[in-house]
Short mmCIF file of C-alpha atoms and ligand atoms in Angstrom, two decimals:
data_model
loop_
_atom_site.label_atom_id
_atom_site.label_comp_id
_atom_site.label_asym_id
_atom_site.label_seq_id
_atom_site.Cartn_x
_atom_site.Cartn_y
_atom_site.Cartn_z
CA MET A 201 5.37 -64.15 -142.82
CA THR A 202 3.28 -67.06 -144.03
CA GLU A 203 4.97 -69.26 -146.62
CA MET A 204 3.74 -72.17 -148.70
CA GLY A 205 5.69 -75.36 -149.20
CA PHE A 206 5.37 -79.11 -149.48
CA ALA A 207 5.76 -81.17 -146.34
CA ALA A 208 5.61 -84.78 -145.20
CA GLN A 209 3.38 -85.14 -142.13
CA SER A 210 4.52 -88.70 -141.32
CA ALA A 211 7.05 -91.34 -142.40
CA THR A 212 4.51 -93.10 -144.57
CA GLY A 213 2.34 -90.30 -145.97
CA PRO A 214 2.97 -88.31 -149.16
CA LEU A 215 4.38 -84.81 -149.27
CA GLU A 216 1.52 -82.33 -149.55
CA GLN A 217 0.95 -78.61 -149.57
CA PHE A 218 1.69 -77.01 -146.22
CA ALA A 219 1.53 -73.43 -144.91
CA PHE A 220 4.02 -72.31 -142.28
CA GLU A 221 5.69 -69.20 -140.86
CA ARG A 222 9.09 -67.89 -141.94
CA ARG A 223 10.77 -65.58 -139.45
CA ALA A 224 10.82 -61.84 -140.10
CA PRO A 225 14.29 -60.95 -141.43
CA ARG A 226 16.90 -59.90 -138.89
CA PRO A 227 19.60 -57.32 -139.71
CA GLU A 228 22.02 -60.05 -140.93
CA ASP A 229 19.41 -61.98 -142.95
CA VAL A 230 18.89 -62.44 -146.66
CA VAL A 231 15.37 -63.17 -147.96
CA ILE A 232 15.45 -65.33 -151.08
CA ASP A 233 12.60 -66.16 -153.46
CA ILE A 234 13.31 -69.75 -154.46
CA LEU A 235 13.54 -70.49 -158.19
CA PHE A 236 14.75 -74.10 -158.08
CA CYS A 237 15.40 -76.73 -155.43
CA GLY A 238 17.24 -80.00 -156.05
CA VAL A 239 15.95 -83.31 -154.69
CA CYS A 240 18.62 -85.11 -152.66
CA HIS A 241 18.35 -88.70 -151.43
CA THR A 242 18.78 -87.21 -147.94
CA ASP A 243 15.39 -85.49 -148.43
CA LEU A 244 13.86 -88.94 -148.92
CA HIS A 245 15.76 -90.46 -145.95
CA LEU A 246 14.49 -87.69 -143.69
CA ALA A 247 10.93 -87.46 -145.05
CA ARG A 248 10.62 -91.19 -144.37
CA ASN A 249 12.46 -91.04 -141.05
CA HIS A 250 15.16 -93.54 -142.03
CA GLY A 251 17.46 -92.12 -139.33
CA GLY A 252 14.78 -92.01 -136.62
CA PHE A 253 15.21 -88.28 -135.88
CA THR A 254 12.69 -86.56 -138.13
CA THR A 255 10.38 -83.89 -136.70
CA TYR A 256 7.05 -83.67 -138.55
CA PRO A 257 5.87 -81.81 -140.49
CA ILE A 258 9.11 -81.70 -142.48
CA VAL A 259 9.70 -79.42 -145.47
CA PRO A 260 12.81 -80.89 -147.15
CA GLY A 261 15.14 -79.25 -149.67
CA HIS A 262 18.74 -78.08 -149.32
CA GLU A 263 19.83 -77.43 -152.88
CA ILE A 264 18.34 -73.97 -153.21
CA ILE A 265 18.82 -71.36 -155.93
CA GLY A 266 16.86 -68.15 -155.85
CA ARG A 267 16.75 -64.39 -156.28
CA VAL A 268 17.40 -62.13 -153.34
CA ARG A 269 14.18 -60.27 -152.50
CA GLU A 270 15.56 -58.14 -149.67
CA VAL A 271 18.47 -57.95 -147.27
CA GLY A 272 18.80 -56.86 -143.64
CA THR A 273 20.54 -53.63 -142.67
CA ALA A 274 23.80 -55.40 -141.74
CA VAL A 275 24.14 -57.26 -145.06
CA SER A 276 26.61 -55.91 -147.62
CA ARG A 277 27.45 -58.99 -149.72
CA PHE A 278 24.03 -59.27 -151.38
CA LYS A 279 21.40 -56.95 -152.80
CA ALA A 280 17.90 -57.42 -154.16
CA GLY A 281 17.95 -59.19 -157.53
CA ASP A 282 21.16 -61.19 -156.96
CA LEU A 283 21.15 -64.89 -157.77
CA ALA A 284 22.04 -66.71 -154.56
CA GLY A 285 22.42 -70.27 -153.30
CA VAL A 286 21.68 -72.00 -150.01
CA GLY A 287 22.95 -75.49 -149.20
CA CYS A 288 22.58 -77.85 -146.26
CA MET A 289 23.33 -75.38 -143.43
CA VAL A 290 21.85 -72.03 -142.44
CA ASP A 291 23.72 -71.27 -139.21
CA SER A 292 26.43 -72.38 -136.77
CA CYS A 293 28.10 -71.03 -133.61
CA GLN A 294 30.79 -69.12 -135.58
CA HIS A 295 33.30 -69.31 -132.73
CA CYS A 296 34.36 -72.95 -132.26
CA LYS A 297 37.55 -74.25 -133.89
CA PRO A 298 35.84 -75.96 -136.86
CA CYS A 299 33.69 -72.85 -137.52
CA LEU A 300 36.74 -70.57 -137.39
CA GLN A 301 38.48 -72.90 -139.86
CA GLY A 302 35.51 -72.79 -142.24
CA TRP A 303 34.21 -76.28 -141.37
CA GLU A 304 30.82 -75.13 -140.15
CA GLN A 305 29.30 -78.51 -141.01
CA ASP A 306 31.24 -79.95 -138.06
CA CYS A 307 30.48 -77.09 -135.63
CA VAL A 308 31.16 -78.30 -132.09
CA GLU A 309 27.84 -76.81 -130.91
CA GLY A 310 26.05 -78.40 -133.86
CA SER A 311 25.32 -76.56 -137.06
CA THR A 312 21.76 -75.58 -137.94
CA TYR A 313 20.64 -77.51 -141.00
CA THR A 314 18.40 -76.04 -143.63
CA TYR A 315 15.51 -78.26 -142.56
CA ASN A 316 14.57 -80.59 -139.71
CA SER A 317 16.89 -78.72 -137.39
CA VAL A 318 16.46 -76.50 -134.34
CA ASP A 319 17.02 -72.85 -135.22
CA ARG A 320 19.80 -71.82 -132.81
CA GLN A 321 18.50 -68.22 -132.73
CA ASP A 322 14.84 -68.77 -131.81
CA GLY A 323 14.47 -72.49 -131.02
CA GLY A 324 12.01 -73.08 -133.87
CA VAL A 325 12.26 -75.86 -136.47
CA THR A 326 13.87 -75.05 -139.81
CA TYR A 327 11.95 -75.64 -143.03
CA GLY A 328 13.75 -76.25 -146.32
CA GLY A 329 13.62 -75.34 -149.96
CA TYR A 330 10.47 -77.14 -151.14
CA SER A 331 8.87 -73.75 -150.57
CA GLY A 332 8.44 -70.29 -152.04
CA SER A 333 11.13 -68.42 -150.10
CA VAL A 334 13.73 -68.79 -147.40
CA VAL A 335 15.29 -66.46 -144.82
CA VAL A 336 18.96 -67.18 -144.16
CA ARG A 337 21.83 -65.60 -142.24
CA ASP A 338 24.07 -63.94 -144.86
CA LYS A 339 27.20 -65.93 -143.89
CA PHE A 340 25.45 -69.08 -145.12
CA VAL A 341 24.30 -67.63 -148.45
CA LEU A 342 26.47 -68.45 -151.45
CA SER A 343 27.21 -66.18 -154.42
CA MET A 344 26.35 -67.84 -157.70
CA PRO A 345 28.93 -67.40 -160.46
CA ASP A 346 27.68 -65.89 -163.72
CA GLY A 347 26.76 -68.06 -166.64
CA LEU A 348 25.56 -71.22 -164.90
CA ASP A 349 22.05 -72.47 -165.64
CA PRO A 350 20.23 -71.91 -162.32
CA ALA A 351 18.33 -75.22 -162.39
CA GLY A 352 21.50 -77.18 -163.15
CA ALA A 353 23.43 -75.24 -160.53
CA ALA A 354 21.00 -76.03 -157.67
CA PRO A 355 22.41 -79.54 -157.01
CA LEU A 356 25.90 -78.10 -156.65
CA LEU A 357 24.77 -76.87 -153.21
CA CYS A 358 24.73 -80.42 -151.83
CA ALA A 359 25.69 -83.08 -154.39
CA GLY A 360 28.43 -80.80 -155.70
CA ILE A 361 30.05 -79.83 -152.40
CA THR A 362 29.68 -83.30 -150.86
CA THR A 363 31.76 -84.83 -153.64
CA TRP A 364 34.08 -81.85 -154.12
CA SER A 365 35.14 -81.80 -150.47
CA PRO A 366 36.74 -85.28 -150.38
CA LEU A 367 38.27 -84.84 -153.86
CA HIS A 368 39.82 -81.64 -152.59
CA ARG A 369 40.91 -83.08 -149.24
CA TRP A 370 42.75 -85.95 -150.94
CA ASN A 371 44.38 -83.61 -153.47
CA VAL A 372 42.85 -85.19 -156.53
CA GLY A 373 44.54 -83.92 -159.67
CA GLU A 374 46.05 -85.03 -162.95
CA ASP A 375 48.02 -87.93 -161.48
CA SER A 376 45.07 -89.34 -159.54
CA LYS A 377 43.02 -92.41 -160.21
CA VAL A 378 39.56 -91.90 -158.75
CA ALA A 379 36.58 -94.25 -158.58
CA VAL A 380 33.00 -93.41 -157.75
CA ILE A 381 30.50 -95.98 -156.43
CA GLY A 382 26.91 -95.38 -157.57
CA LEU A 383 25.70 -93.23 -160.45
CA GLY A 384 23.02 -91.03 -158.94
CA GLY A 385 22.96 -87.39 -157.90
CA LEU A 386 26.20 -87.42 -155.91
CA GLY A 387 27.84 -89.96 -158.20
CA HIS A 388 27.36 -88.01 -161.39
CA MET A 389 28.71 -84.84 -159.79
CA ALA A 390 31.73 -86.80 -158.53
CA LEU A 391 32.42 -87.99 -162.10
CA LYS A 392 32.18 -84.46 -163.50
CA LEU A 393 34.31 -82.85 -160.77
CA ALA A 394 37.01 -85.55 -160.72
CA LYS A 395 37.27 -85.35 -164.50
CA ALA A 396 37.51 -81.55 -164.44
CA LEU A 397 40.31 -81.87 -161.85
CA GLY A 398 42.22 -83.97 -164.38
CA ALA A 399 41.89 -87.41 -162.77
CA ASP A 400 41.47 -90.75 -164.49
CA VAL A 401 37.92 -91.66 -163.45
CA THR A 402 36.14 -94.99 -163.02
CA LEU A 403 32.50 -95.66 -162.18
CA PHE A 404 31.48 -98.67 -160.11
CA THR A 405 27.80 -99.38 -160.72
CA ARG A 406 25.31 -102.16 -160.00
CA SER A 407 23.34 -101.16 -163.06
CA ALA A 408 24.22 -102.42 -166.53
CA GLY A 409 23.03 -99.83 -169.03
CA LYS A 410 24.50 -96.74 -167.36
CA GLU A 411 27.81 -97.04 -169.26
CA GLU A 412 27.06 -94.61 -172.07
CA ASP A 413 25.86 -91.92 -169.68
CA ALA A 414 28.85 -92.51 -167.40
CA PHE A 415 31.30 -91.91 -170.26
CA ARG A 416 29.43 -88.76 -171.26
CA LEU A 417 29.52 -87.52 -167.64
CA GLY A 418 33.28 -87.96 -167.29
CA ALA A 419 34.09 -91.62 -166.61
CA ASP A 420 37.05 -93.12 -168.45
CA HIS A 421 36.11 -96.65 -167.33
CA VAL A 422 32.99 -98.39 -166.02
CA VAL A 423 33.08 -101.46 -163.76
CA LEU A 424 29.98 -103.52 -163.02
CA SER A 425 30.43 -104.14 -159.30
CA GLY A 426 28.46 -107.39 -159.42
CA GLU A 427 30.94 -108.95 -161.90
CA PRO A 428 33.90 -110.50 -160.00
CA GLU A 429 36.12 -110.60 -163.11
CA GLN A 430 35.62 -106.88 -163.71
CA MET A 431 36.41 -106.18 -160.06
CA LYS A 432 39.62 -108.24 -160.23
CA ALA A 433 40.73 -106.36 -163.32
CA VAL A 434 40.98 -103.10 -161.31
CA ALA A 435 42.87 -104.52 -158.30
CA GLY A 436 45.32 -102.07 -156.72
CA ARG A 437 44.23 -99.21 -158.97
CA PHE A 438 42.55 -96.34 -157.11
CA ASP A 439 43.95 -93.55 -154.96
CA VAL A 440 40.50 -92.39 -153.89
CA ILE A 441 37.10 -94.09 -154.02
CA ILE A 442 34.02 -91.94 -153.33
CA ASP A 443 31.26 -94.26 -152.07
CA THR A 444 27.82 -92.66 -152.62
CA VAL A 445 25.64 -95.73 -151.98
CA PRO A 446 22.67 -94.62 -149.81
CA TYR A 447 21.96 -97.93 -148.03
CA ASP A 448 23.88 -100.59 -146.13
CA HIS A 449 26.31 -102.41 -148.38
CA ASP A 450 29.48 -104.47 -148.21
CA VAL A 451 32.58 -102.31 -148.70
CA ASN A 452 35.00 -105.28 -148.57
CA PRO A 453 34.93 -106.04 -152.33
CA TYR A 454 36.16 -102.50 -153.06
CA MET A 455 39.15 -102.55 -150.69
CA PRO A 456 41.49 -104.60 -152.94
CA THR A 457 40.86 -102.11 -155.74
CA LEU A 458 42.64 -99.39 -153.73
CA ALA A 459 46.27 -98.62 -154.50
CA LEU A 460 48.94 -98.38 -151.80
CA GLU A 461 47.67 -95.86 -149.21
CA GLY A 462 44.44 -95.45 -151.13
CA VAL A 463 41.31 -94.29 -149.32
CA LEU A 464 37.65 -95.25 -149.60
CA VAL A 465 35.53 -92.28 -148.55
CA LEU A 466 32.01 -92.97 -147.34
CA VAL A 467 29.66 -90.12 -148.22
CA GLY A 468 26.40 -91.98 -148.88
CA TYR A 469 25.28 -94.29 -146.09
CA LEU A 470 25.44 -93.07 -142.50
CA GLY A 471 24.29 -96.12 -140.53
CA PRO A 472 26.02 -99.26 -139.21
CA LEU A 473 27.58 -101.42 -141.90
CA GLY A 474 25.98 -104.84 -141.66
CA THR A 475 28.98 -106.68 -143.07
CA PRO A 476 32.03 -106.30 -140.82
CA VAL A 477 35.02 -104.67 -142.47
CA ASN A 478 37.87 -107.12 -142.97
CA ALA A 479 40.84 -105.53 -141.17
CA GLY A 480 43.20 -107.19 -143.64
CA GLY A 481 41.70 -105.01 -146.37
CA VAL A 482 43.01 -101.86 -144.69
CA VAL A 483 46.13 -103.24 -143.00
CA ARG A 484 47.58 -104.54 -146.24
CA GLY A 485 48.53 -101.67 -148.49
CA ARG A 486 48.17 -99.07 -145.68
CA ARG A 487 44.68 -98.39 -146.98
CA ALA A 488 42.03 -96.36 -145.20
CA ILE A 489 38.29 -96.02 -144.90
CA SER A 490 37.23 -92.46 -144.21
CA GLY A 491 34.14 -90.30 -144.49
CA SER A 492 33.13 -86.81 -145.44
CA PHE A 493 30.13 -84.66 -144.56
CA ILE A 494 28.99 -81.96 -147.03
CA GLY A 495 31.59 -79.15 -146.83
CA GLY A 496 32.15 -75.78 -145.21
CA VAL A 497 30.91 -72.44 -146.51
CA PRO A 498 34.28 -71.20 -147.89
CA GLU A 499 34.86 -74.57 -149.58
CA THR A 500 31.36 -74.48 -151.06
CA GLN A 501 32.06 -71.04 -152.55
CA GLN A 502 35.36 -72.36 -153.93
CA MET A 503 33.52 -75.30 -155.55
CA LEU A 504 30.89 -72.97 -157.05
CA ASP A 505 33.58 -70.72 -158.48
CA PHE A 506 35.38 -73.77 -159.93
CA CYS A 507 32.10 -74.91 -161.52
CA GLY A 508 31.54 -71.40 -162.89
CA ALA A 509 35.02 -71.36 -164.44
CA HIS A 510 34.56 -74.84 -165.95
CA GLY A 511 30.90 -74.57 -166.90
CA ILE A 512 29.93 -77.49 -164.65
CA VAL A 513 26.31 -78.04 -163.68
CA SER A 514 24.25 -81.06 -162.78
CA ASP A 515 22.29 -83.05 -165.38
CA VAL A 516 18.75 -82.42 -164.23
CA GLU A 517 15.19 -83.50 -164.81
CA ILE A 518 13.01 -80.53 -163.91
CA ILE A 519 9.74 -81.42 -162.20
CA PRO A 520 6.83 -79.46 -160.76
CA ILE A 521 6.48 -79.78 -156.98
CA GLN A 522 3.30 -81.80 -157.51
CA LYS A 523 5.48 -84.68 -158.85
CA ILE A 524 7.69 -84.90 -155.78
CA ASN A 525 6.21 -88.17 -154.46
CA GLU A 526 6.68 -89.82 -157.85
CA ALA A 527 10.25 -88.52 -157.94
CA TYR A 528 10.97 -90.19 -154.56
CA GLU A 529 9.64 -93.52 -155.88
CA ARG A 530 11.84 -93.22 -158.96
CA MET A 531 14.87 -92.32 -156.83
CA LEU A 532 14.36 -95.56 -154.88
CA LYS A 533 14.60 -97.46 -158.18
CA SER A 534 17.80 -95.58 -159.20
CA ASP A 535 15.71 -94.09 -162.01
CA VAL A 536 17.13 -90.56 -161.90
CA LYS A 537 19.08 -88.85 -164.67
CA TYR A 538 20.77 -87.57 -162.62
CA ARG A 539 19.08 -85.14 -160.26
CA PHE A 540 15.46 -84.10 -159.96
CA VAL A 541 15.14 -80.35 -159.58
CA ILE A 542 11.86 -78.73 -158.59
CA ASP A 543 10.78 -75.65 -160.53
CA MET A 544 9.29 -73.60 -157.70
CA ALA A 545 7.11 -71.61 -160.08
CA SER A 546 4.90 -74.73 -159.94
CA LEU A 547 4.05 -73.91 -156.33
CA LYS A 548 2.34 -70.71 -157.47
CA SER A 549 0.67 -72.36 -160.45
CA GLN A 550 -1.56 -74.37 -158.14
CA GLY A 551 -2.58 -71.25 -156.32
CA ALA A 552 -0.33 -71.94 -153.37
P1 NAP B 228 20.73 -91.20 -155.57
O1 NAP B 228 20.64 -90.11 -156.57
O2 NAP B 228 19.53 -91.99 -155.26
O3 NAP B 228 21.94 -92.16 -156.07
C1 NAP B 228 22.41 -93.25 -155.33
C2 NAP B 228 23.03 -94.29 -156.29
O4 NAP B 228 23.59 -95.33 -155.49
C3 NAP B 228 22.02 -94.98 -157.19
O5 NAP B 228 21.80 -94.28 -158.40
C4 NAP B 228 22.68 -96.32 -157.42
O6 NAP B 228 23.67 -96.23 -158.44
C5 NAP B 228 23.38 -96.60 -156.11
N1 NAP B 228 22.54 -97.39 -155.21
C6 NAP B 228 21.28 -97.12 -154.78
N2 NAP B 228 20.84 -98.03 -153.89
C7 NAP B 228 21.85 -98.91 -153.76
C8 NAP B 228 22.01 -100.07 -152.98
N3 NAP B 228 21.05 -100.51 -152.17
N4 NAP B 228 23.18 -100.74 -153.10
C9 NAP B 228 24.15 -100.30 -153.93
N5 NAP B 228 24.03 -99.19 -154.69
C10 NAP B 228 22.91 -98.49 -154.58
O7 NAP B 228 21.25 -90.63 -154.17
P2 NAP B 228 22.13 -89.31 -153.87
O8 NAP B 228 21.23 -88.13 -153.77
O9 NAP B 228 23.30 -89.31 -154.75
O10 NAP B 228 22.58 -89.61 -152.36
C11 NAP B 228 23.40 -90.71 -152.07
C12 NAP B 228 23.57 -90.83 -150.57
O11 NAP B 228 24.39 -89.76 -150.10
C13 NAP B 228 22.27 -90.73 -149.75
O12 NAP B 228 22.31 -91.68 -148.71
C14 NAP B 228 22.33 -89.34 -149.16
O13 NAP B 228 21.60 -89.24 -147.96
C15 NAP B 228 23.81 -89.21 -148.93
N6 NAP B 228 24.31 -87.85 -148.80
C16 NAP B 228 25.35 -87.65 -147.94
C17 NAP B 228 25.91 -86.40 -147.84
C18 NAP B 228 27.09 -86.17 -146.95
O14 NAP B 228 27.33 -85.04 -146.56
N7 NAP B 228 27.87 -87.18 -146.64
C19 NAP B 228 25.40 -85.33 -148.58
C20 NAP B 228 24.37 -85.59 -149.48
C21 NAP B 228 23.83 -86.85 -149.59
P3 NAP B 228 23.96 -97.43 -159.48
O15 NAP B 228 22.64 -97.72 -160.11
O16 NAP B 228 24.95 -96.80 -160.41
O17 NAP B 228 24.55 -98.56 -158.71
ZN1 ZN B 229 21.78 -83.43 -149.89
ZN1 ZN B 230 30.87 -73.79 -134.32
#
């Protein structure tokens, strides 16, 4: 079936209207009419080919909330009319060790991402949520808990799970001291989730002026990372630091702020760090630098259920799809409060 979306045709051009084919639903598929789609910094990285592996045209979007339009004959978990979510993955091998453990994001055969990925079933390219509808294998469709605002819930599908997964892995709870580097989409979800888990929460930010928002979002303390005195004042403090910075940066100044056996978890930047890591910063204090990549399907459902129980959604600025290029420019200036979410009704309003 022909679908409309917004695509980038090159690394330098704007995203523009684009017609493409969605596959006819298979027995195990769910067809979802998209209501809202969050705008992740990964969408920008890939639209602009920052990693060097983008296939054009690219239809980004992996924070998808929509209504189920129809389901295949083998689907029992969903029915037409249900509110459903789709995150960063739409398929995986389902038989390797990580898949069997619920870590589909680290599938040995490579998971199929929601966009810019090869569809393992038919070899086509996947197109994401900046579009009217999506067809997804039921195992990768999430149930949305009742009572959450659908626009605010969309970013849970990536920003939420990407920050929840490391908090969960390192057993963050009431006795934990957690810090978050960068107050953007991931950062603000990390503040909210760490706070809801009972931790004492600190924000590291480059940007003076975000303090008031940070306190409202769940921070107990704010540290301006460019102020050496403020950095010294938190030496030896944190059990877990979630680093959401999207570009190359020096992690060394953060290492002395970790407590004994504390861990700095990279979730933002995926490329080579330009400033070598000082081994002394990890050797002393038995500290660690680790990383975390989105989260598996069962863990994503667990995070959504936690957010449903605690009334947690993202703070969003809703935009029509026609403003997506402007939103990318603002994201580059850290001018996001704190996630853009596209209202997909705007796609129809321009006759698309
Ligand atoms: P975002 O909304 O643009 O927020 C990033 C924040 O980082 C900014 O608000 C800013 O906060 C800080 N920052 C930006 N540029 C910086 C720089 N050059 N140096 C230091 N700090 C900087 O981005 P996002 O959507 O949260 O995504 C963050 C990163 O996570 C992206 O690279 C994205 O691709 C990646 N990501 C990874 C995963 C995963 O599975 N690991 C999943 C989703 C996204 P302050 O103004 O407070 O300093
Ligand atoms: Zn994302
Ligand atoms: Zn697998």
